[in-house]
CSV table of C-alpha atoms in Angstrom, one decimal:
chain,number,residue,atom,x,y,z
A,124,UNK,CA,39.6,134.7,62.6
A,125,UNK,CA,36.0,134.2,62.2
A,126,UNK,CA,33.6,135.2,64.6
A,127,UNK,CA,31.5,132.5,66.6
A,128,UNK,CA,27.9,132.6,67.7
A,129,UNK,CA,26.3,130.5,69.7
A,130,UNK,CA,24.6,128.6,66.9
A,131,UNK,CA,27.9,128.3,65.3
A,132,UNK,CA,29.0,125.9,68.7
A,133,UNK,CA,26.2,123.9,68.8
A,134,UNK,CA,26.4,123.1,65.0
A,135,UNK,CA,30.0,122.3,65.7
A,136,UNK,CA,29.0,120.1,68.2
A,137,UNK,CA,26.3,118.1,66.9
A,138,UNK,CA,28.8,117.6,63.3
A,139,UNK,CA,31.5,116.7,65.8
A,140,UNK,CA,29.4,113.8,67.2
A,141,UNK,CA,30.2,115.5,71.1
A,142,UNK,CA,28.7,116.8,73.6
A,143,UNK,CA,29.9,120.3,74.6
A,144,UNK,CA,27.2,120.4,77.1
A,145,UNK,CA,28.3,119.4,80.9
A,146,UNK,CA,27.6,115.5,81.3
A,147,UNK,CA,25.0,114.6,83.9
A,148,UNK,CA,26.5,113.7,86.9
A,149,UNK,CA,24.8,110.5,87.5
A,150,UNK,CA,26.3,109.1,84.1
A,151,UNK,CA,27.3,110.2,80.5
A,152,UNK,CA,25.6,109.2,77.1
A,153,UNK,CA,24.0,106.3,76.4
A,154,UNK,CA,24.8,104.7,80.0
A,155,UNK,CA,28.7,106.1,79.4
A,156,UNK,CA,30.8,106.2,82.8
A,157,UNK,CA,31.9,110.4,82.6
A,158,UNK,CA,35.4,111.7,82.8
A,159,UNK,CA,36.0,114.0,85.7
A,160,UNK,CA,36.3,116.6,83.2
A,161,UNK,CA,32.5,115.9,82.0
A,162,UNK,CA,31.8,115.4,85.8
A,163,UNK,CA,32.2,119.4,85.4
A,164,UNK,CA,31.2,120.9,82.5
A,165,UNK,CA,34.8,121.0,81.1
A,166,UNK,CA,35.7,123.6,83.4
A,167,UNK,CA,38.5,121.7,85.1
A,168,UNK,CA,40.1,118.4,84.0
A,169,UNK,CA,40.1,114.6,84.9
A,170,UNK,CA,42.7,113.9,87.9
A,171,UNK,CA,44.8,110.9,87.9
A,172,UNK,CA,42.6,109.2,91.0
A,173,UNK,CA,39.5,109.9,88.8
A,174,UNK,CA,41.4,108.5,85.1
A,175,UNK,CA,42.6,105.0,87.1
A,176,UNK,CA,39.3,104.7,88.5
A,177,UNK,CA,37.5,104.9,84.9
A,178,UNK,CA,40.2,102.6,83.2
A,179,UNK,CA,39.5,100.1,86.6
A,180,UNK,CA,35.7,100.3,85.4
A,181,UNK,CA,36.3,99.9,82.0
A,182,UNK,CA,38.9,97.4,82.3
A,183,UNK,CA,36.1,95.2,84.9
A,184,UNK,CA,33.4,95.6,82.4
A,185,UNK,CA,35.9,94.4,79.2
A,186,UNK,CA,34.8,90.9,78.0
A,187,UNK,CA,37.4,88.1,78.8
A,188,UNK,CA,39.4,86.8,76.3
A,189,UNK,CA,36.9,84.0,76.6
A,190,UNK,CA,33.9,86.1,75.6
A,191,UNK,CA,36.2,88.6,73.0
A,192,UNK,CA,34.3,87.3,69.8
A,193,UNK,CA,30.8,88.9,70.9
A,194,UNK,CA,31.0,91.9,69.4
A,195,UNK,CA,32.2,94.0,72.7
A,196,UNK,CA,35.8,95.5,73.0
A,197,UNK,CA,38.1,94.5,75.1
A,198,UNK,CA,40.4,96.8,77.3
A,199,UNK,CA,43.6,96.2,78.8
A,200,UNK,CA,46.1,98.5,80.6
A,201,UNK,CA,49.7,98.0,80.6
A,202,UNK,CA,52.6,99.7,82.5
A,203,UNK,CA,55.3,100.7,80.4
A,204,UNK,CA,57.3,102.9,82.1
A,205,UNK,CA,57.6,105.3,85.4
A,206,UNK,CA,57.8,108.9,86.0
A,207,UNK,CA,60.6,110.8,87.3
A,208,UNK,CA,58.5,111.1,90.7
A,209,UNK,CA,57.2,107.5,90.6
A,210,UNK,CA,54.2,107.9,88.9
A,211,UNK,CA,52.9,105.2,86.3
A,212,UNK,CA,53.2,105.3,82.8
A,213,UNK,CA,50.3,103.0,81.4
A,214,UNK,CA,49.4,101.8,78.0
A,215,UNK,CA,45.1,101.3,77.2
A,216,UNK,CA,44.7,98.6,74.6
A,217,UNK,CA,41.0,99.0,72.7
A,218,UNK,CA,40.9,95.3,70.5
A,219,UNK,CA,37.8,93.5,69.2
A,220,UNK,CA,38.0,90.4,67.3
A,221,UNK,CA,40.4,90.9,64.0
A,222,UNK,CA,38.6,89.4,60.5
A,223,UNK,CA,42.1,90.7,58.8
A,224,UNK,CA,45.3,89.0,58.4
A,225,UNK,CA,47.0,92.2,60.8
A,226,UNK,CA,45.2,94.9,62.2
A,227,UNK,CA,46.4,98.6,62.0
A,228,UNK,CA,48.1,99.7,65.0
A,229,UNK,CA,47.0,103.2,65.5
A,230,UNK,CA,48.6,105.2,68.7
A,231,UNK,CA,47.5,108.1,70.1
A,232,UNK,CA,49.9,109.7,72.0
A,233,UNK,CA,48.2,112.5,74.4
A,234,UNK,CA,50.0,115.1,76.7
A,235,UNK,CA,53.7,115.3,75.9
A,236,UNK,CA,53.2,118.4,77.2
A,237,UNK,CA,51.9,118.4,80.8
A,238,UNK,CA,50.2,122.2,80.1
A,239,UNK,CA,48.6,121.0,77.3
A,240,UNK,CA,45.8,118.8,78.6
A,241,UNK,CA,42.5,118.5,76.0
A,242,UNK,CA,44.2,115.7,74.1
A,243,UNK,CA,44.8,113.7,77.3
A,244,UNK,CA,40.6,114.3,77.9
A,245,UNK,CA,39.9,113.7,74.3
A,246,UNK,CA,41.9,110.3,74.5
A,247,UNK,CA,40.2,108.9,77.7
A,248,UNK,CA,36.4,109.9,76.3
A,249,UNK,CA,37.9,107.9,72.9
A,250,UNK,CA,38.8,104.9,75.0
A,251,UNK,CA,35.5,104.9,76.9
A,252,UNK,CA,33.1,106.1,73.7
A,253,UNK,CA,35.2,102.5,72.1
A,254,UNK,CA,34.9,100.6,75.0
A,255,UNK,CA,31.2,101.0,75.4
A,256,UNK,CA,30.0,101.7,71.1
A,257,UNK,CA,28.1,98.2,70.8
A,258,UNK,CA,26.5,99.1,67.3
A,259,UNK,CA,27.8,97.4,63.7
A,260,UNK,CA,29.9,100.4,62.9
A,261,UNK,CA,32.2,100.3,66.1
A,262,UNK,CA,32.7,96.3,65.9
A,263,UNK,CA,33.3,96.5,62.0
A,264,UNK,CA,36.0,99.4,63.2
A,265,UNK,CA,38.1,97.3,65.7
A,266,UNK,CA,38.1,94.5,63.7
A,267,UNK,CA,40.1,96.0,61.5
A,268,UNK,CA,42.4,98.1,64.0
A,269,UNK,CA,43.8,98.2,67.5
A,270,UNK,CA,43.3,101.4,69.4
A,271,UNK,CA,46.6,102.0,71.7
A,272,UNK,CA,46.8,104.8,73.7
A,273,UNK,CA,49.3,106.9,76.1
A,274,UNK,CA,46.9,109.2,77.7
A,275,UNK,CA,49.1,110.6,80.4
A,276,UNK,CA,52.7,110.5,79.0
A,277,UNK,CA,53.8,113.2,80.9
A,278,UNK,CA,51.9,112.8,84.7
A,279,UNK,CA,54.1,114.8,86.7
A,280,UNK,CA,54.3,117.8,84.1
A,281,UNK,CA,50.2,117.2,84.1
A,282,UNK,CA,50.0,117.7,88.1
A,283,UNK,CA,52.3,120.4,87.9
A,284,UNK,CA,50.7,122.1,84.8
A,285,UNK,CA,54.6,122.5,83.4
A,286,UNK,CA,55.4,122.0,79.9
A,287,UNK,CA,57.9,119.8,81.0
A,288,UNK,CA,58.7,116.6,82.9
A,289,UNK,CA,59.7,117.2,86.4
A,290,UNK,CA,63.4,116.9,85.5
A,291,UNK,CA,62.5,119.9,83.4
A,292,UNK,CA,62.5,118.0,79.9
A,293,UNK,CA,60.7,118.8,77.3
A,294,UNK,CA,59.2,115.0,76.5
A,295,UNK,CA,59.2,116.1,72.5
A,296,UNK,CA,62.6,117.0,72.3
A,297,UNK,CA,63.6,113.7,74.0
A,298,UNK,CA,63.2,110.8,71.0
A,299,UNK,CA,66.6,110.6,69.9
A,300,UNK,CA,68.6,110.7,72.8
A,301,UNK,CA,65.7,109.0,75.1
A,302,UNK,CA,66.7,109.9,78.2
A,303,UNK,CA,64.0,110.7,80.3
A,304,UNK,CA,62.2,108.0,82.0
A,305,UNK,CA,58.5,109.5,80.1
A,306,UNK,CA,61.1,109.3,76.6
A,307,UNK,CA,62.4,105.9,77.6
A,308,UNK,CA,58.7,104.4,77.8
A,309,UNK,CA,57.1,106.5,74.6
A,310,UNK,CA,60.0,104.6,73.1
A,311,UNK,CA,59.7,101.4,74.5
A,312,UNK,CA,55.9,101.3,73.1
A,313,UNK,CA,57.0,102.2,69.7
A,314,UNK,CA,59.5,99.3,69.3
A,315,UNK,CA,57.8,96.7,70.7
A,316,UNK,CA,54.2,97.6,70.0
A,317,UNK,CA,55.4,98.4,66.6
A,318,UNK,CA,52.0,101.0,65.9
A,319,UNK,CA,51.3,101.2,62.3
A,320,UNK,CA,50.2,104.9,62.9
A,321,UNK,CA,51.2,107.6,65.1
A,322,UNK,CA,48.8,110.5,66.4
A,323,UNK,CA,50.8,112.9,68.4
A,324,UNK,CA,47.4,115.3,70.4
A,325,UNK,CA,49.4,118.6,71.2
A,326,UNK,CA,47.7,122.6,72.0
A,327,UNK,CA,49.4,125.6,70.7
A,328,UNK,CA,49.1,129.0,72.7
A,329,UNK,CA,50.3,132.0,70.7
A,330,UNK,CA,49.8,135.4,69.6
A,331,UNK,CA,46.0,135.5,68.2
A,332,UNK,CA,46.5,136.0,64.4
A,333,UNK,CA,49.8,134.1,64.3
A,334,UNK,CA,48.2,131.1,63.0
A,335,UNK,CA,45.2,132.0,60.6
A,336,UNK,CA,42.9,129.0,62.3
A,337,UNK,CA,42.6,127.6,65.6
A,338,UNK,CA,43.0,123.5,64.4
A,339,UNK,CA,46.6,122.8,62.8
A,340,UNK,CA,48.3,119.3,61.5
A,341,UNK,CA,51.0,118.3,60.0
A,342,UNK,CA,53.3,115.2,58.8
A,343,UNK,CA,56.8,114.5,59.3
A,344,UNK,CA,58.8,116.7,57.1
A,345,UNK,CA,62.4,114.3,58.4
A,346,UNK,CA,63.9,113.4,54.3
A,347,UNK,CA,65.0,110.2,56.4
A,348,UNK,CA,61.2,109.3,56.7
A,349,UNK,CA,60.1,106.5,53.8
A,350,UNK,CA,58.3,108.2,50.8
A,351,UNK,CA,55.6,105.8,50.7
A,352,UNK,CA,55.1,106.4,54.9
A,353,UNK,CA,55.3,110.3,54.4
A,354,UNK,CA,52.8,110.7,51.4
A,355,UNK,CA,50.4,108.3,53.5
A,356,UNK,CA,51.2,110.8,56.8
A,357,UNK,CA,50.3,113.9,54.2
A,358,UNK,CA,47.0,112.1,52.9
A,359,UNK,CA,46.4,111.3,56.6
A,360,UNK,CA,47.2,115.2,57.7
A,361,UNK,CA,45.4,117.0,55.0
A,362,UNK,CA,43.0,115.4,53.2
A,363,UNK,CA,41.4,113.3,56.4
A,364,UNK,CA,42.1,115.4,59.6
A,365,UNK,CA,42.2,118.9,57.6
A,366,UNK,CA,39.2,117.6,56.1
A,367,UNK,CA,37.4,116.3,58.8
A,368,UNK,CA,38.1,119.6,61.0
A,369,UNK,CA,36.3,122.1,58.6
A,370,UNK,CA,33.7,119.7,58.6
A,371,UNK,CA,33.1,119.9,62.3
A,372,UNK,CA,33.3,124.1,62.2
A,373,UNK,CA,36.8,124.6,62.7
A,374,UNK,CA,39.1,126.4,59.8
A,375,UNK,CA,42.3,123.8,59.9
A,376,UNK,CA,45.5,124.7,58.6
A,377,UNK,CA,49.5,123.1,58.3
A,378,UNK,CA,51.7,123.6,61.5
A,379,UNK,CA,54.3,126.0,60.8
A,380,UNK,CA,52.8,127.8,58.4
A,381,UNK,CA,51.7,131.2,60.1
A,382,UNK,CA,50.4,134.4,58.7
A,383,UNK,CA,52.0,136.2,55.9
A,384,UNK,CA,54.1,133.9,54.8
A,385,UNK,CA,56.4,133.3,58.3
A,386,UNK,CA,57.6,129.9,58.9
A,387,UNK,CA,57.1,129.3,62.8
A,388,UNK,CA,58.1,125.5,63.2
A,389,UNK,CA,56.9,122.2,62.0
A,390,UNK,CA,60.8,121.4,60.6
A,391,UNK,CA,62.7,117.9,60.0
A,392,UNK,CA,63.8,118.2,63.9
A,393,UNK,CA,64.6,114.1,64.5
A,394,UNK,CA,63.8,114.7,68.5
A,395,UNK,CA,59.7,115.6,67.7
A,396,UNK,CA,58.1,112.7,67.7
A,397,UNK,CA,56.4,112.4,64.0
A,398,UNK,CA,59.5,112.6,62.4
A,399,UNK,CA,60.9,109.8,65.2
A,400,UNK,CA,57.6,107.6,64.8
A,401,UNK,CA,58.2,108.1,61.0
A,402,UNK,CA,62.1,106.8,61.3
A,403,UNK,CA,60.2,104.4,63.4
A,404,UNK,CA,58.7,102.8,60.8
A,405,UNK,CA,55.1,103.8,60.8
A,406,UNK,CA,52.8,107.0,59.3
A,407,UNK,CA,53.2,109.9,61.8
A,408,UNK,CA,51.3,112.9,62.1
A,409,UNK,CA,51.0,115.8,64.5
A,410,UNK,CA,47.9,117.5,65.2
A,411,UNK,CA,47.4,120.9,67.5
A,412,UNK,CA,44.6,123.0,68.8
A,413,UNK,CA,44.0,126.4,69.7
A,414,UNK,CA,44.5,126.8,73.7
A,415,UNK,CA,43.4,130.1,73.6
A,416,UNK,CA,39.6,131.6,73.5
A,417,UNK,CA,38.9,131.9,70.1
A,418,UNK,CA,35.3,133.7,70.8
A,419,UNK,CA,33.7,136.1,72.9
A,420,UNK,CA,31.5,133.3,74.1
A,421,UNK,CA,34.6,131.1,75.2
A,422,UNK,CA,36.3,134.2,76.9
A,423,UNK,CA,33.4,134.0,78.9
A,424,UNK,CA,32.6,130.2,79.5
A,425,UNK,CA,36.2,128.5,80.6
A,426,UNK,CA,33.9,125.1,80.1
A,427,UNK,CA,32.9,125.8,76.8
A,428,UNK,CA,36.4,126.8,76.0
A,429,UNK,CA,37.6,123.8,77.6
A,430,UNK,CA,34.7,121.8,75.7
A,431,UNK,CA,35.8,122.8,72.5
A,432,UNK,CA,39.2,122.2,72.6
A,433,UNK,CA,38.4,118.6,73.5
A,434,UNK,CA,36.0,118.3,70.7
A,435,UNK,CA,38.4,119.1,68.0
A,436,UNK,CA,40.7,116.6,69.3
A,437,UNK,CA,38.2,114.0,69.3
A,438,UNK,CA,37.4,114.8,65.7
A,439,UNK,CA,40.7,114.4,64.7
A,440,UNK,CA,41.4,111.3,66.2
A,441,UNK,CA,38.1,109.4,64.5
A,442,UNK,CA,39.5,110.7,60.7
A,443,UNK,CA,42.5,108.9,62.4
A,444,UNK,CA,41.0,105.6,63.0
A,445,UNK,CA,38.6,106.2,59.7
A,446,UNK,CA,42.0,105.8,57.7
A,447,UNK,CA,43.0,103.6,59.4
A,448,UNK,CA,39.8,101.3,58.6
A,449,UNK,CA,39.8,102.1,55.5
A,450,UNK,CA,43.3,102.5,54.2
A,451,UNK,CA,44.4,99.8,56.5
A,452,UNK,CA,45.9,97.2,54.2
A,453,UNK,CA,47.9,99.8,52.3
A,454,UNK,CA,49.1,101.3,55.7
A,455,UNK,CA,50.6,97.9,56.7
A,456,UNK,CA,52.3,97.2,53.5
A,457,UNK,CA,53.7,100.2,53.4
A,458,UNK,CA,55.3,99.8,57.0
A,459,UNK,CA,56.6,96.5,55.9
A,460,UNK,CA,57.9,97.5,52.9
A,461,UNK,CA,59.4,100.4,55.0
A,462,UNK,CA,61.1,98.4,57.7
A,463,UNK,CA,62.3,95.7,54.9
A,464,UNK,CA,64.1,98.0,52.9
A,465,UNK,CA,66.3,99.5,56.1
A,466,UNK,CA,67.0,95.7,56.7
A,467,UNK,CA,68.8,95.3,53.6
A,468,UNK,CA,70.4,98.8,53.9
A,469,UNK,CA,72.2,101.3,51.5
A,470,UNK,CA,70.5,104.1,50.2
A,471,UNK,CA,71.2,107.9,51.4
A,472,UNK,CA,71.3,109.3,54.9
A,473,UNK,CA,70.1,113.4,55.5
A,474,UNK,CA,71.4,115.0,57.9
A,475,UNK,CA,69.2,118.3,57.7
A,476,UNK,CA,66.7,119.8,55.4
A,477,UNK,CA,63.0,119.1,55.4
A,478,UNK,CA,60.4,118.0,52.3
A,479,UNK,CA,60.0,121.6,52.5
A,480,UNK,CA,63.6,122.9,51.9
A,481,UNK,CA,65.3,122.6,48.6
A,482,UNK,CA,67.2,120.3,47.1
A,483,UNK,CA,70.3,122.0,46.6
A,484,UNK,CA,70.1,122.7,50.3
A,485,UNK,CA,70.4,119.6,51.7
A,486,UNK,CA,72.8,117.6,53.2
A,487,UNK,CA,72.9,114.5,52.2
A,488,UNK,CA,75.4,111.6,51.8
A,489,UNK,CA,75.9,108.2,51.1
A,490,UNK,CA,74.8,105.8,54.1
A,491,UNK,CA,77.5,104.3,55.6
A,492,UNK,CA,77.4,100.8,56.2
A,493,UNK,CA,78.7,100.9,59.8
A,494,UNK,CA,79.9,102.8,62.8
A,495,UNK,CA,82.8,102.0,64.7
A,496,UNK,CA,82.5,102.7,68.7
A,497,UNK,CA,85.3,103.7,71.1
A,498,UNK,CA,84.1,102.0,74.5
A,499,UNK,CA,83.7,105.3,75.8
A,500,UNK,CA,81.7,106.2,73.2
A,501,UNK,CA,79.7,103.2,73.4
A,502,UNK,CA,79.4,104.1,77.4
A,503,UNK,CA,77.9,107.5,76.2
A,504,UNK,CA,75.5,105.8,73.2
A,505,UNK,CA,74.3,102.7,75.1
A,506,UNK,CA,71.3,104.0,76.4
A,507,UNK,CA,70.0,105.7,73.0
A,508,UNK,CA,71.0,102.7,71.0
A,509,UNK,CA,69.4,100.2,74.0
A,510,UNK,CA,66.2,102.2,73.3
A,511,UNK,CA,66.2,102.6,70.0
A,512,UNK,CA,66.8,98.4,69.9
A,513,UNK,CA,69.8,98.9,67.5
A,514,UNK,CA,72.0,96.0,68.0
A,515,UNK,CA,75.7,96.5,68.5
A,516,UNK,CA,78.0,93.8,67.5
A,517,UNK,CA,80.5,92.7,70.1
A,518,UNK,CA,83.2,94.4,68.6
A,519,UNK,CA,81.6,97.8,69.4
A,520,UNK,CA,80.6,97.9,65.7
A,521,UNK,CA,76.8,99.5,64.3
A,522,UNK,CA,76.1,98.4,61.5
A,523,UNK,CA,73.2,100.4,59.3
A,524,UNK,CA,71.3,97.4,57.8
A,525,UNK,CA,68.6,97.1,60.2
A,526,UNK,CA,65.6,98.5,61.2
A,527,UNK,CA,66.6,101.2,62.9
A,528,UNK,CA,69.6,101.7,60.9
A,529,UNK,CA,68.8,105.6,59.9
A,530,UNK,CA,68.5,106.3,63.6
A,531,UNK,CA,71.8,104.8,64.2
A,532,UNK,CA,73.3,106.8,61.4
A,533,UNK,CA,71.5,110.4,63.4
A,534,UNK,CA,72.6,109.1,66.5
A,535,UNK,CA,76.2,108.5,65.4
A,536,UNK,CA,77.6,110.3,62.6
A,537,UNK,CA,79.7,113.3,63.1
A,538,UNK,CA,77.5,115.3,60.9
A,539,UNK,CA,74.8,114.7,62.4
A,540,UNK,CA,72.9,117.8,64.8
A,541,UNK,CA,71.8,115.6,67.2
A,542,UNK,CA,74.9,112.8,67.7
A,543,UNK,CA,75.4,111.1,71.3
A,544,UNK,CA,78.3,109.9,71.0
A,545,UNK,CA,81.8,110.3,68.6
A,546,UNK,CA,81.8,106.9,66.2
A,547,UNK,CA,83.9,106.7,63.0
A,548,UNK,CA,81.5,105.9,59.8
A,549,UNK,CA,82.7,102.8,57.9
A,550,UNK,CA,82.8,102.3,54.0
A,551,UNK,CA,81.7,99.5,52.3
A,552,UNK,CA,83.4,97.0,51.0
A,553,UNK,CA,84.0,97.8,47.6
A,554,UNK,CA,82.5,101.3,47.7
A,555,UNK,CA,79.8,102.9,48.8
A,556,UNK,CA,76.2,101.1,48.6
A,557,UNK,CA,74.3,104.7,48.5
A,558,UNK,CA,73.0,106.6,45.8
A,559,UNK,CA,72.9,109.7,46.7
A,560,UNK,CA,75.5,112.9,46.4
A,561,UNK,CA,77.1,115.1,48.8
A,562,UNK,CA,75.4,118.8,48.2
């Protein structure tokens, strides 16, 4: 781990584009409304009072729809979904006027974890740095793409400072079955906001020296995930964020991948959320930072530590939106392409392995083109297959050819690791439509 001086922070900071200095308290930036986290120096973070009163403020200051085409964006918030204790589940929308025939959806999902807080802070400074950027650069950005954001997934683990919901869940372990209440509206967002991209904000907090560098990223590694969506994920992971990251001061490197040679995670898991955005339809990628000190000077300064971590997450998330400027009519034709090949079915399903594992290591077989449901089974799966939006004929039949035809196949099959219910796989007629081999 390198070692960081002081001059090695503020160089950070000033390549980052953010302040690790404590806002002042009568405003932030350029007129900015501050976070209760920037309120104090990063040494404690932005309650849920002080987060709905800036998302009141910005929302009052948005333009109308009326006045939308003057260059300044316009924010909405949206519930989605409650908390196991009652608390709301909201969705910001950051739009400007669109010049392109669809925008890139890009969602930032920011505190699965309710102990892992900076990308919750990063994502409301995002929200009001967009809200309030007035110059040519920030109105040629959302005219291109549409910011959505989940700041506060997970509220009651947040309050608590758990991992884990307050029915003890473990929100990114929860996107197949779906059913938490937190899943339920993560889910509900992804189907009918349909985001083009997927940015899941996460923290790690191991051993130091288990991970060689304090940023990490990664793509989903699910075989079930669209080539075309995955090598767009991988250029998204590695060549913009793990690009972007050095660039700021801060060594990245791919989740999973720990020192000498030891795989610690980052596998084809369906329940993580980039490989279920990816099955979703859209180009996933997972990014985490460093919880721990990762100087003397940060052992020392909890705001500066706090500061930091924020300000890596920030710079992650603008390579996110960059891409998604740039790359943005390739994105969307990819995501089509995706979504209208599942429509017409066939092909092979996975039911484990990774685009890390080999080959010959792989399950893999040929998609069937239905499931048949008992009606108990169809009492245990309705819920899943409800979220999920996977229509069910009336004779308690699934049939694979449809959007979410994969997921139905990972929900349902007797192979799979992760099944919800017991459903018998159905042939087609005249053989099987897939391509690939059992192995």
């Amino acid at each position: 781990m390198r070692a960081w001086t002081a001059r090695t922070v503020l160089a950070m900071a000033l390549v980052a584009g953010v302040a690790l200095a404590p806002a002042p308290p009568g405003g932030g930036r350029g007129g900015r409304v501050p976070t209760g986290f920037e309120r104090r120096g990063g040494t404690t973070w932005t309650t849920l009072s002080q987060e709905r009163d800036l998302l009141r403020d910005l929302v009052s200051a948005s333009p109308g729809p009326e006045r939308a085409g003057w260059g300044a964006a316009r924010v909405t918030v949206s519930r989605v979904g409650t908390s196991a204790r009652g608390r709301a589940l909201e969705l910001i929308t950051v739009a400007g006027t669109s010049t392109v025939p669809e925008p890139v959806r890009v969602l930032f999902v920011c505190g699965q974890h309710g102990d892992e807080p900076a990308g919750r802070e990063a994502c409301l400074k995002l929200v009001r740095d967009l809200a309030a950027d007035r110059s040519p650069a920030g109105r040629r950005l959302l005219e291109r793409v549409t910011v959505l954001v989940l700041a506060t997934p997970n509220p009651d683990g947040l309050v608590a400072g758990t991992r884990t919901t307050a029915e003890g869940v473990d929100l990114n372990r929860g996107h197949v079955a779906v059913s938490s209440p937190e899943a339920r509206a993560i889910r509900r967002v992804l189907r009918e906001a349909r985001p083009h991209i997927v940015h899941d904000l996460h923290e790690f907090d191991v051993p130091t020296g288990t991970y060689p560098t304090p940023t990490l990223y990664l793509w989903p590694r699910n075989l079930n995930v669209a080539p075309e969506l995955r090598s767009l994920a991988v250029e998204l992971a590695r060549d913009r964020i793990g690009t972007a990251l050095p660039a700021a001061g801060w060594a990245a490197g791919v989740y999973g991948e720990g020192t000498a040679g030891r795989q610690l995670g980052g596998d084809a898991d369906e329940r993580l959320l980039r490989n279920a955005a990816g099955l979703n339809h859209a180009v996933a990628v997972l990014v985490e930072i460093a919880r721990r000190p990762i100087s003397a000077l940060e052992r020392a300064d909890p705001g500066l530590l706090g500061r930091r971590r924020v300000a890596a997450h920030l710079v992650a998330a603008r390579a996110t939106l960059r891409m998604a400027a740039e790359r943005g009519d390739t994105i969307v034709a990819a995501v089509h392409a995706s979504r209208e090949r599942a429509v017409h079915g066939g092909g092979p399903v996975y039911f484990d392995g990774a685009d890390n594992v080999p080959v010959g290591r792989t399950a893999v077989a040929p998609m069937p083109c239905a499931y048949r449901l008992t009606p108990a089974g169809y009492a245990d799966a309705w819920a899943a297959l409800t979220a999920h939006g996977i229509r069910v004929e009336p004779d308690l039949r699934v049939e694979t050819a449809q959007p979410a035809g994969a997921m139905a196949a990972l929900l349902l099959d007797p192979r799979a690791r992760f099944a919800v219910a017991e459903a018998t796989p159905l042939p087609c007629a005249g053989g099987s439509p897939a391509t690939g081999d059992e192995s």
